[in-house]
Tab-separated table of C-alpha atoms in Angstrom:
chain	number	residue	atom	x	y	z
A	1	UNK	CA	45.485	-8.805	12.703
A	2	UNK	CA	48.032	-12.192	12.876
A	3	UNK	CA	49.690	-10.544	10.219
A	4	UNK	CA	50.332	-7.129	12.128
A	5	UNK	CA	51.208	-9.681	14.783
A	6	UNK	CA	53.820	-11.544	12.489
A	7	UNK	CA	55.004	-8.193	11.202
A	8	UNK	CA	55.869	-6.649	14.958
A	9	UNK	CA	57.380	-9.615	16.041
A	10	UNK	CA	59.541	-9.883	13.154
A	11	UNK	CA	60.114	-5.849	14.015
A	12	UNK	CA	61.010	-6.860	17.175
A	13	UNK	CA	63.835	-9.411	16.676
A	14	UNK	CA	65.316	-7.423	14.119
A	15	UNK	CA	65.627	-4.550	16.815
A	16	UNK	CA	66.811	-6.630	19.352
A	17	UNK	CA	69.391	-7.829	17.208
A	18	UNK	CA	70.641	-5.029	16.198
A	19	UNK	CA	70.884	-3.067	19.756
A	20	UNK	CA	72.912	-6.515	21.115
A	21	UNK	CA	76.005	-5.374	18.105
A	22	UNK	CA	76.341	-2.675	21.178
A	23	UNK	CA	76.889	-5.261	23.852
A	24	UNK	CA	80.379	-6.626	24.496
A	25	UNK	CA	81.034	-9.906	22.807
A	26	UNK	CA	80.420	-12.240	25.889
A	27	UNK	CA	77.268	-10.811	26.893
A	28	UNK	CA	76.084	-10.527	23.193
A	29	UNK	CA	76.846	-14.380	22.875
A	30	UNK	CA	75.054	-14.964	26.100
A	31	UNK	CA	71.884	-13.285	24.499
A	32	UNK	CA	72.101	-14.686	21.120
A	33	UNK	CA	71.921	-18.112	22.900
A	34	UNK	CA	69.365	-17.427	25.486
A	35	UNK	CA	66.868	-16.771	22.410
A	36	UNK	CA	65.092	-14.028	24.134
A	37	UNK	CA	65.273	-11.574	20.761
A	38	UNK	CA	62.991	-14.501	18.921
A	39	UNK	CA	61.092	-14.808	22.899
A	40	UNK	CA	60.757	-11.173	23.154
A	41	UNK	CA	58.703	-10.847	19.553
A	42	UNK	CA	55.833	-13.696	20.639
A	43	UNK	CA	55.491	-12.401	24.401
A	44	UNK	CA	55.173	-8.773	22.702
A	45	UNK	CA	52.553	-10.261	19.755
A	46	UNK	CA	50.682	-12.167	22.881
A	47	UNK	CA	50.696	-8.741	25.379
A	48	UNK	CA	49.190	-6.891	22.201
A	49	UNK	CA	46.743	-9.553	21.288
A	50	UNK	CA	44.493	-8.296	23.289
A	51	UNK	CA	44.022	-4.353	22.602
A	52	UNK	CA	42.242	-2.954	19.775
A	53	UNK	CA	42.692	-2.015	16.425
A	54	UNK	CA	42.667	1.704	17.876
A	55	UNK	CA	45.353	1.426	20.649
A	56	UNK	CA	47.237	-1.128	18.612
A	57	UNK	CA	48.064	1.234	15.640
A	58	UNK	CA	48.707	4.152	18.330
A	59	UNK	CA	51.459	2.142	20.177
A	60	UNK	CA	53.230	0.090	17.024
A	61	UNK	CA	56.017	3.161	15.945
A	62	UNK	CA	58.053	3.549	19.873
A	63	UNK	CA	58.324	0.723	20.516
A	64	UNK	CA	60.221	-1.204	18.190
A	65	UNK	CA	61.116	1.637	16.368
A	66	UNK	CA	63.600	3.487	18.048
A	67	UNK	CA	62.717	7.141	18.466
A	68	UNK	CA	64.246	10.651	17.072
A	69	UNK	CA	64.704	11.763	20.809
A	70	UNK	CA	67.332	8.502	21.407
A	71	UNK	CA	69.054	9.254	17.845
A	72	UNK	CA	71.012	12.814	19.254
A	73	UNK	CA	72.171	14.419	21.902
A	74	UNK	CA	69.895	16.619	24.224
A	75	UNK	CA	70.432	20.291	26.434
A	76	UNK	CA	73.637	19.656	28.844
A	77	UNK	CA	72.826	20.728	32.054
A	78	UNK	CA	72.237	24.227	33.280
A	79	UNK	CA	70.704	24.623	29.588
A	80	UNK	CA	67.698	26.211	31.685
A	81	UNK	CA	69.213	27.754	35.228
A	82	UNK	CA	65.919	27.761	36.499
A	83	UNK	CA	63.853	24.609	35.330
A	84	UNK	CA	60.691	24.767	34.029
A	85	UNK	CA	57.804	21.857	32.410
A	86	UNK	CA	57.922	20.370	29.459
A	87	UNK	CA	56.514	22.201	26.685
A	88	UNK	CA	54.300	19.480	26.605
A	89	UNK	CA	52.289	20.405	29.643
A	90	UNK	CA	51.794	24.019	28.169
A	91	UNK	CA	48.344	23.539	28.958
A	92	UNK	CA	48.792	23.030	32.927
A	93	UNK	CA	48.828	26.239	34.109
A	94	UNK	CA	46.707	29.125	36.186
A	95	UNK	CA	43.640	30.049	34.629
A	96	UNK	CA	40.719	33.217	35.475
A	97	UNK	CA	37.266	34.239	34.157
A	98	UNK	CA	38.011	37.508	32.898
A	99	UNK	CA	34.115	38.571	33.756
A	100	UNK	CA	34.546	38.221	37.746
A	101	UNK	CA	35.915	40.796	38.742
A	102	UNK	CA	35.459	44.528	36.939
A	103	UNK	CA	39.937	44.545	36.693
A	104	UNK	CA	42.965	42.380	36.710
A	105	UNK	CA	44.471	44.063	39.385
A	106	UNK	CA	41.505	42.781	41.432
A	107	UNK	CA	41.268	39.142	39.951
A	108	UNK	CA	41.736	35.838	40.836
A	109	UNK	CA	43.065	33.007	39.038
A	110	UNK	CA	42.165	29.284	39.516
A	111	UNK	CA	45.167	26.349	39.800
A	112	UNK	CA	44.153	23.605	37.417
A	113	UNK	CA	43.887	20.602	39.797
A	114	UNK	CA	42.381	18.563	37.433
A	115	UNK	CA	46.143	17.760	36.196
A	116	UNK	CA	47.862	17.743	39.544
A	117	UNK	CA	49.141	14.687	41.625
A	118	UNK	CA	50.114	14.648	45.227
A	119	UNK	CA	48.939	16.983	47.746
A	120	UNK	CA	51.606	19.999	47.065
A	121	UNK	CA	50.574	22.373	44.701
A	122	UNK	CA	53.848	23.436	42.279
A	123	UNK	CA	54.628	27.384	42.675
A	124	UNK	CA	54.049	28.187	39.645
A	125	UNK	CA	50.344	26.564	39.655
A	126	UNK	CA	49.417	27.717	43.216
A	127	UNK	CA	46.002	29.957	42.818
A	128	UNK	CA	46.669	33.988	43.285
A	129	UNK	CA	44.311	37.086	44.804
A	130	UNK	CA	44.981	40.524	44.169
A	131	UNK	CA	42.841	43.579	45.500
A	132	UNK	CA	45.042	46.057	44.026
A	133	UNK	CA	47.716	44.239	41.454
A	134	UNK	CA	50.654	42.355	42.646
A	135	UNK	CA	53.663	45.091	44.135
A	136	UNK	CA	57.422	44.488	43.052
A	137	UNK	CA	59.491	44.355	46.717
A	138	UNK	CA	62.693	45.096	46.843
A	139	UNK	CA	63.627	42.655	49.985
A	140	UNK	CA	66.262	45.088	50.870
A	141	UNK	CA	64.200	48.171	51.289
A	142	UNK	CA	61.293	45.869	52.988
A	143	UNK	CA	60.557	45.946	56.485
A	144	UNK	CA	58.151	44.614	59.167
A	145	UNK	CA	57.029	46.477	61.967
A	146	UNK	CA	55.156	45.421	65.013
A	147	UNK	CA	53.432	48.226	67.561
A	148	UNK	CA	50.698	48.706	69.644
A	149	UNK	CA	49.994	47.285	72.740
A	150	UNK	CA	53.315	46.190	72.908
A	151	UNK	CA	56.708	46.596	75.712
A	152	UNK	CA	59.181	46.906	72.767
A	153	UNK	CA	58.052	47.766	69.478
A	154	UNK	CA	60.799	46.496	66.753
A	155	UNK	CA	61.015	47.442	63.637
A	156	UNK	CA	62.744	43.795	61.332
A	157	UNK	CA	64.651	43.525	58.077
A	158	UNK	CA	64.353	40.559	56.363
A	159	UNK	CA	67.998	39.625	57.525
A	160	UNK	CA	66.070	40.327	61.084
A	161	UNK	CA	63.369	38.129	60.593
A	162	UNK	CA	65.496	35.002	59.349
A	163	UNK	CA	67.907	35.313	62.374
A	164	UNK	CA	64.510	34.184	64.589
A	165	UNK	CA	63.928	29.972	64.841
A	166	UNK	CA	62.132	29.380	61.395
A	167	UNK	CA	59.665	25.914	61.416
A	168	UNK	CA	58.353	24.463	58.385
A	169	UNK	CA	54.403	22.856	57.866
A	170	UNK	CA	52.009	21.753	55.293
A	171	UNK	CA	48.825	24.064	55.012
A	172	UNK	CA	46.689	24.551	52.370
A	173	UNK	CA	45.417	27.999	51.026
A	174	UNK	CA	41.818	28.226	50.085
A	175	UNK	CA	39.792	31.580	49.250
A	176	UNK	CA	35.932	31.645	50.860
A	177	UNK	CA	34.412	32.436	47.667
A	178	UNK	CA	35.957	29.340	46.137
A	179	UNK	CA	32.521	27.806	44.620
A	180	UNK	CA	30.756	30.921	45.486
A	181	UNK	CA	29.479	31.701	41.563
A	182	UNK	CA	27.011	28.513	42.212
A	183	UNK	CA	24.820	29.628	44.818
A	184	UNK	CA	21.747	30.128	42.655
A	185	UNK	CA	22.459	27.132	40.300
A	186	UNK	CA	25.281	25.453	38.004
A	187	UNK	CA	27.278	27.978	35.628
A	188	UNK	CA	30.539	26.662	34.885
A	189	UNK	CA	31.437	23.209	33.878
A	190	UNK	CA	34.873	22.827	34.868
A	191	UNK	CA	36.629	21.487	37.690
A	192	UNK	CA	39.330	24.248	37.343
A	193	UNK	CA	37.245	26.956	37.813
A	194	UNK	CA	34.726	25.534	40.299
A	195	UNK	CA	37.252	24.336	42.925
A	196	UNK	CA	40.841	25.568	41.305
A	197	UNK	CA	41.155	28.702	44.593
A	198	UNK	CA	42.532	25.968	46.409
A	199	UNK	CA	45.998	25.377	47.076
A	200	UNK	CA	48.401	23.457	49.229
A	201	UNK	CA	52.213	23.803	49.672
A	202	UNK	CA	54.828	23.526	52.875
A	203	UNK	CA	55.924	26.743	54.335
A	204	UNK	CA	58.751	27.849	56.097
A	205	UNK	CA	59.007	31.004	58.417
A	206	UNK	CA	59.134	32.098	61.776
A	207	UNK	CA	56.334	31.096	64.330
A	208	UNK	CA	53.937	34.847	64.881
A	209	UNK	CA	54.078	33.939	68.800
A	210	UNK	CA	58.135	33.986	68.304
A	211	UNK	CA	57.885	37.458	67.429
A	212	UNK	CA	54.813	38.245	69.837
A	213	UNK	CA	57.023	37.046	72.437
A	214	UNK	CA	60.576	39.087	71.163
A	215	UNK	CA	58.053	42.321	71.872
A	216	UNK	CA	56.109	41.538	75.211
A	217	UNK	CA	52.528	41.924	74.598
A	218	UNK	CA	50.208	44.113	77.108
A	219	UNK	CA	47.428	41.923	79.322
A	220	UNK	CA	44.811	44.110	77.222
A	221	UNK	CA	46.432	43.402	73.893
A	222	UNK	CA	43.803	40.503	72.277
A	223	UNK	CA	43.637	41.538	68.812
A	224	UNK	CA	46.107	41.626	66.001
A	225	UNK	CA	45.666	43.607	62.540
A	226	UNK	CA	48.093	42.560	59.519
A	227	UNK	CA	48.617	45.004	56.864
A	228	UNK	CA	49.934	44.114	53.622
A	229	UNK	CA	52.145	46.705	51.324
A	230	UNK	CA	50.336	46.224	48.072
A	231	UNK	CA	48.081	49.150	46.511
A	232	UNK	CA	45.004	48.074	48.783
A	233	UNK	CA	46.930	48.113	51.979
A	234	UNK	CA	45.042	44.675	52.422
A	235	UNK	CA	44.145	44.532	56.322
A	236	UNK	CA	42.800	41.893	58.394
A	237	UNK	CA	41.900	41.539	62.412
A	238	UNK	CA	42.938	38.158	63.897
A	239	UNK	CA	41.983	36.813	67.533
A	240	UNK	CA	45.273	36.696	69.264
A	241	UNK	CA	43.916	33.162	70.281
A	242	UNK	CA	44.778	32.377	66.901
A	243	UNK	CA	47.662	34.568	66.342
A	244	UNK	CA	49.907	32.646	69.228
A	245	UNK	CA	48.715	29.005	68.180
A	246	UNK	CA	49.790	27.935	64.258
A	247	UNK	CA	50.528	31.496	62.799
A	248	UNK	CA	53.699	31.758	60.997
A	249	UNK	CA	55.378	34.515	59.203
A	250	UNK	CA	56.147	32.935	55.878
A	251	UNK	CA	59.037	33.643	53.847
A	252	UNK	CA	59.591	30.326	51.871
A	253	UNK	CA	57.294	28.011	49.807
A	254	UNK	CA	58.112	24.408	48.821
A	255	UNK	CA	61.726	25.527	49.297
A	256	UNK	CA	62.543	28.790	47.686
A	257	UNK	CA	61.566	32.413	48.134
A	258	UNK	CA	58.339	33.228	47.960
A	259	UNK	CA	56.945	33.981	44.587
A	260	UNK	CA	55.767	37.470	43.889
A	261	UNK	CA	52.105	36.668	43.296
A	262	UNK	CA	52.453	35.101	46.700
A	263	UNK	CA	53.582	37.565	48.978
A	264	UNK	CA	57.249	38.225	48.245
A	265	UNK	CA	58.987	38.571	50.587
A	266	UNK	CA	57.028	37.734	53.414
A	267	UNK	CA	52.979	37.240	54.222
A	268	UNK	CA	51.262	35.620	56.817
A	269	UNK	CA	50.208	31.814	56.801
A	270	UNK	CA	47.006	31.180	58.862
A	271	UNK	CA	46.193	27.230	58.973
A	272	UNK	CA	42.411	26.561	58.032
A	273	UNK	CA	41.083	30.195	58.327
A	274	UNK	CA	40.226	31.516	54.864
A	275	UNK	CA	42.742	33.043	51.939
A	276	UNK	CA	42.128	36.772	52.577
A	277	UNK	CA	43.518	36.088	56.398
A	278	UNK	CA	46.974	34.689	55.074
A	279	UNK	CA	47.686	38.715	54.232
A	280	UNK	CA	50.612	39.014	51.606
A	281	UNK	CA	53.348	41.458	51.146
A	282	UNK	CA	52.950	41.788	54.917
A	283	UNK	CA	54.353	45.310	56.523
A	284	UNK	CA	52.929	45.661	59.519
A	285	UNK	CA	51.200	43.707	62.574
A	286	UNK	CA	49.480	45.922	65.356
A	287	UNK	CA	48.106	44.894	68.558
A	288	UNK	CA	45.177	46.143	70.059
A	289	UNK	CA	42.130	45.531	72.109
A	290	UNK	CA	39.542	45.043	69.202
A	291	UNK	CA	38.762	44.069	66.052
A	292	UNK	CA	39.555	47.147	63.197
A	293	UNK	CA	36.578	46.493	61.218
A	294	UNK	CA	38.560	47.576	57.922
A	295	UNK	CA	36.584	47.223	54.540
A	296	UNK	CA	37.245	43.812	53.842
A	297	UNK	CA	35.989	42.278	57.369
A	298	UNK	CA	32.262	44.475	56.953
A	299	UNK	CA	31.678	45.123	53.269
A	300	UNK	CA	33.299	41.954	52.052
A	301	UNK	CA	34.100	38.436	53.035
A	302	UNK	CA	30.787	38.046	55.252
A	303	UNK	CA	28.333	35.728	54.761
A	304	UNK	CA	24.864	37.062	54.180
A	305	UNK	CA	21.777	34.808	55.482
A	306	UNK	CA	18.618	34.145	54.131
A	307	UNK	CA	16.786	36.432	56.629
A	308	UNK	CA	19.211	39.264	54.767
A	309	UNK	CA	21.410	39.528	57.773
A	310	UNK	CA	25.306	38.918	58.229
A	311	UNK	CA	27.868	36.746	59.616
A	312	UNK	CA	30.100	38.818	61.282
A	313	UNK	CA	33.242	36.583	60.999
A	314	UNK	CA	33.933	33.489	59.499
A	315	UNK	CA	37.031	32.526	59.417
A	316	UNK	CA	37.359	28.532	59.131
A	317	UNK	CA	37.229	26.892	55.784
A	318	UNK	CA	34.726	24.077	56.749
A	319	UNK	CA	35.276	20.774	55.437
A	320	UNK	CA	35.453	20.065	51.778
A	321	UNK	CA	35.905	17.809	48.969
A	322	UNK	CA	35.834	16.688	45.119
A	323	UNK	CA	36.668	14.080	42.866
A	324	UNK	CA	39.152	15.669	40.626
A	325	UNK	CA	38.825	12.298	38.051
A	326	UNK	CA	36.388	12.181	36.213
A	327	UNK	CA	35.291	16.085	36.274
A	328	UNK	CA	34.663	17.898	32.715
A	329	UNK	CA	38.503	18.223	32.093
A	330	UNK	CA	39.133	14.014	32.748
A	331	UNK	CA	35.932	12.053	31.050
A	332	UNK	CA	35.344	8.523	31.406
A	333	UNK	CA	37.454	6.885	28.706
A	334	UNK	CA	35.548	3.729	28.020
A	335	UNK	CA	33.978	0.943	30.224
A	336	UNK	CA	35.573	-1.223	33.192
A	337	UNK	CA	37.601	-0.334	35.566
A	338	UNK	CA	37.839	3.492	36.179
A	339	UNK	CA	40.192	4.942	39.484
A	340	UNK	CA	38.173	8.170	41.028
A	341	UNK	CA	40.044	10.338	42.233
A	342	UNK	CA	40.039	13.374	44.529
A	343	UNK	CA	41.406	15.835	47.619
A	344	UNK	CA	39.334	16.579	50.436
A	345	UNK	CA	40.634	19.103	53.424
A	346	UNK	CA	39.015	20.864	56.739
A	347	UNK	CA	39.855	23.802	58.616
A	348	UNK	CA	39.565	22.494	61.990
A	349	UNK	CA	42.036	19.862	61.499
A	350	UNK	CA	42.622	16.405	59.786
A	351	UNK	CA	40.421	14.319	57.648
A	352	UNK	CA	38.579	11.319	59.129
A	353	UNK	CA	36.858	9.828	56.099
A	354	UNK	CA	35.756	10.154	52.668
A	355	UNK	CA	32.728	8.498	51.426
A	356	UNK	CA	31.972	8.381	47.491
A	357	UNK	CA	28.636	7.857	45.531
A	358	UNK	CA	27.865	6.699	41.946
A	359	UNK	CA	24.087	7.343	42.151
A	360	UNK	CA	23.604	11.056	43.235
A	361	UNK	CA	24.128	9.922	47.203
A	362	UNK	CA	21.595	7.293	47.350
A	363	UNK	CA	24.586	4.811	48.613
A	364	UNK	CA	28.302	5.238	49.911
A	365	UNK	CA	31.171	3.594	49.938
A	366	UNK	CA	34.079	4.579	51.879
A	367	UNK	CA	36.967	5.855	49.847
A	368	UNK	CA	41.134	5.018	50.694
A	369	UNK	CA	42.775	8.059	51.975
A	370	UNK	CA	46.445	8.287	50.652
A	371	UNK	CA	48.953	9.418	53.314
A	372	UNK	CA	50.087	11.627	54.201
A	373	UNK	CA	46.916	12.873	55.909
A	374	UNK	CA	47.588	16.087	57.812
A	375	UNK	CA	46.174	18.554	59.642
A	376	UNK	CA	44.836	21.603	57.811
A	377	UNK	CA	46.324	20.256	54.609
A	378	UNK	CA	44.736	18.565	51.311
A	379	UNK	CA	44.440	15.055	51.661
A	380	UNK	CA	43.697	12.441	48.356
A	381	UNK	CA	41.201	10.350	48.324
A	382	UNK	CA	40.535	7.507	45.900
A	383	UNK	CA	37.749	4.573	44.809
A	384	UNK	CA	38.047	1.823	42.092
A	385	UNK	CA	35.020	1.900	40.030
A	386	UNK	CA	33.676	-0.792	37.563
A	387	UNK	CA	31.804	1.751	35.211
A	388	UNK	CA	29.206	-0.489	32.691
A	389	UNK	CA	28.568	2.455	30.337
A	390	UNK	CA	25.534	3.580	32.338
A	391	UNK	CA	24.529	7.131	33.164
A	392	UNK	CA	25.706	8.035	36.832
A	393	UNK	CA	26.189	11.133	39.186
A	394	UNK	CA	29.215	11.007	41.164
A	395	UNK	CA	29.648	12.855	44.490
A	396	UNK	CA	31.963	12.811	47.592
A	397	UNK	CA	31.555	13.187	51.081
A	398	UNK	CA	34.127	14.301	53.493
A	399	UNK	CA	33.928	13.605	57.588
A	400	UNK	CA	36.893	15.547	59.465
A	401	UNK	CA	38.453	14.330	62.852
A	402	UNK	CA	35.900	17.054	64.617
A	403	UNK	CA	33.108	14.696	63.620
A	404	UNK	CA	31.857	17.695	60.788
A	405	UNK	CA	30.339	16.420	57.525
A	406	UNK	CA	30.276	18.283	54.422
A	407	UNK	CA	26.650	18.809	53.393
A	408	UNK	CA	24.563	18.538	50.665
A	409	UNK	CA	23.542	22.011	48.400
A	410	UNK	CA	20.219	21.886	49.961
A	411	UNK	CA	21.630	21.923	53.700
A	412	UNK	CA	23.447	24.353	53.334
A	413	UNK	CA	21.126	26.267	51.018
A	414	UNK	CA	18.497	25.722	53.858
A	415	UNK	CA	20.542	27.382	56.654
A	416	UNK	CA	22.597	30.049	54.042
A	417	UNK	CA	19.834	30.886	51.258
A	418	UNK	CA	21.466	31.962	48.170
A	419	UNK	CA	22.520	35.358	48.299
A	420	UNK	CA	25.895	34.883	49.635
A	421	UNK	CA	29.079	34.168	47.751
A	422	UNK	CA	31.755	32.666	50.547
A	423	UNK	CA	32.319	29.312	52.293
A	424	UNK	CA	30.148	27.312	49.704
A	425	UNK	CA	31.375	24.348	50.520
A	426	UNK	CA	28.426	21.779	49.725
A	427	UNK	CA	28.785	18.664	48.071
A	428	UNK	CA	29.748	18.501	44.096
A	429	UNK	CA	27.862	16.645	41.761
A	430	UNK	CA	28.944	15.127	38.332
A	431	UNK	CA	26.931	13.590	35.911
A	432	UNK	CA	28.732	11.296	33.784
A	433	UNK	CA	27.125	10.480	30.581
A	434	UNK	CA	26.768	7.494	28.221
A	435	UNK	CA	29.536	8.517	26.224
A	436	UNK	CA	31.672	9.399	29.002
A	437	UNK	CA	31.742	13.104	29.214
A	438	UNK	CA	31.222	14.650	32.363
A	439	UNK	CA	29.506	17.455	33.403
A	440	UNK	CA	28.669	20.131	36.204
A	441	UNK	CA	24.714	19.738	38.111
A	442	UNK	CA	23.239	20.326	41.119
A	443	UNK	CA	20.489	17.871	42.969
């Protein structure tokens, strides 16, 4: 080992050496004297002293070697006129179980949060429903209409819709059968396709109550229905309660266009009520006296109960949250001091509190929440963690500003049963092992 020690440091100088030639001749004199190249190759040898035999062989070649990458001369700009990751993240991207649904055209896929930082969710990673495949719109030929029980029905371009005052907010996007495979027990171990139909981005688009207004609604008018143009004609009723208080009609996401998969041009964005609400490719908004009762507010997204009835609707995402590191796709690498990390979010509003557990919720701690914390939107959570090696089963617990705690699998299995698939939104358990690995259980 001292003589991998003597070797680098020797490395070192020489290096150092060499890259002052490139200084001018004053400041190259000012180094040589200051003795930092021969400096430089003990304080490296006593910073290394430390790490293993492992981790010391992985970091010896950059640096003091100097690297092929620094050696030439890279792209010049504009090499790539729309940017995109580094081939080495080719492995970060939107991922689906091919045996969920019976088609593509009907699938979802799962953003792979296990890899992302922050609270905004990149476009190209942002999780994607289709119930009929995704339509190509020319913006041109695309228009919205609103009718009904209305004074002045309008018919709007997209150069229409643009000219109204657009706003801009932080929401995230979750679908209600996010988690909804592990009702009867545990069947996938990853954090990606547990949790990954949740996403978070700023939009920016016109206020619904802005256009309500531009029309004149009718004193009987208490209902809206929002029809997308894909193949399904997706359609959804919404409380005008809700319509005309944090509605907007979206037409940018973290500042460009829409992407195709999510509603290009335009689709609705409904804070905290669940994914199928947020209708894409939007066409059309009616207003009426009642709900529609299309397909996909009886035969789907309600919540059957373990008498065998149904919830008529459920719209708000409750509160939620997991540790995102560890999870299957982030073991434990070795003992000491290991960060947890993790997003929690509610759709009635901000989060309060997250509490974390290394023994299976036997005892708490609180976690730190990162700012920003927002209404509506993800927030990060995090805990420093002296792990000895030991078994343990990691959970978290969030509290929103309405006082609502997420509950354990057996509350919620006690009030819900398990025949449903939507708003599963019980506490996660992982169970770390000896050797680190991590994997997916329920208690």
């Amino acid at each position: 080992m001292l003589g991998k020690l003597r070797r680098l440091n020797q490395a070192v100088s020489e290096v150092a050496l060499k890259e002052s030639e490139r200084l001018p001749s004053n400041e190259r004199r000012r180094f040589l004297r200051s003795g930092l190249f021969t400096a430089g190759g003990a304080m490296v040898g006593g910073a290394l002293g430390g790490l293993s035999p492992k981790l010391w062989a992985s970091e010896t070649q950059y640096p003091p070697e100097i690297p092929p990458w620094t050696r030439s001369l890279g792209p010049g700009v504009v090499s790539e006129p729309y940017g995109v990751p580094s081939p080495f993240e080719k492995d970060v991207i939107r991922r689906n179980v091919p045996w969920l649904t019976a088609d593509k055209i009907s699938s979802i896929s799962f953003s792979p949060l296990q890899n992302l930082k922050g609270i905004i969710t990149p476009n190209g990673l942002f999780f994607e429903r289709h119930h009929a495949g995704r339509p190509e719109i020319d913006p041109q030929q695309h228009r919205l209409m609103i009718h009904g029980l209305v004074d002045r029905p309008i018919i709007l371009s997209m150069e229409d819709l643009q000219r109204f005052p657009s706003v801009s907010q932080i929401n995230f996007i979750e679908c209600p059968a996010n988690g909804g495979m592990e009702w009867r027990g545990a069947q996938l171990n990853s954090l990606q396709f547990l949790h990954g139909m949740v996403s978070c981005a700023e939009w920016t688009g016109v206020r619904l109550s802005t256009l309500l207004q531009e029309v004149g609604m009718k004193p009987e008018g208490k209902w809206l229905l929002a029809e997308g143009a894909d193949g399904a004609a997706m359609t959804r009723s919404i409380p005008m309660e809700k319509a005309l208080d944090d509605v907007i009609v979206a037409f940018a996401q973290n500042g460009e266009a829409l992407r195709r998969e999510q509603g290009y041009p335009i689709r609705l964005v409904v804070p905290g009520w669940e994914g199928n609400t947020h209708v894409k490719w939007l066409r059309r908004l009616e207003v009426g006296d009642k709900p529609w009762m299309q397909r996909e507010e009886t035969s789907k997204y309600t919540d059957l109960m373990s008498d065998g009835t149904a919830h008529g609707f459920t719209w708000v995402m409750e509160a939620k949250s997991v540790i995102t590191s560890p999870c299957p796709e982030n073991p434990v690498r070795g003992t000491g001091i290991c960060q947890i990390e993790g997003l929690a979010w509610s759709g009635r509003g901000k989060v309060k509190a997250v509490d974390v557990s290394v023994d299976g919720g036997r005892n708490w701690q609180q976690a730190q929440l990162h700012e920003p914390v927002m209404s509506k939107s993800l927030t990060r959570f995090s805990l420093e963690w002296n792990w000895n090696g030991s078994p343990a089963l990691l959970q978290s617990r969030v509290v929103d500003e309405t006082g609502y705690v997420q509950p354990t699998l057996a509350q919620l299995k006690g009030v819900r049963g398990t025949n449903s698939i939507y708003h599963k939104n019980a506490i996660q358990t992982w169970q770390i092992s000896g050797d680190g690995s991590v994997n997916n259980v329920q208690l």
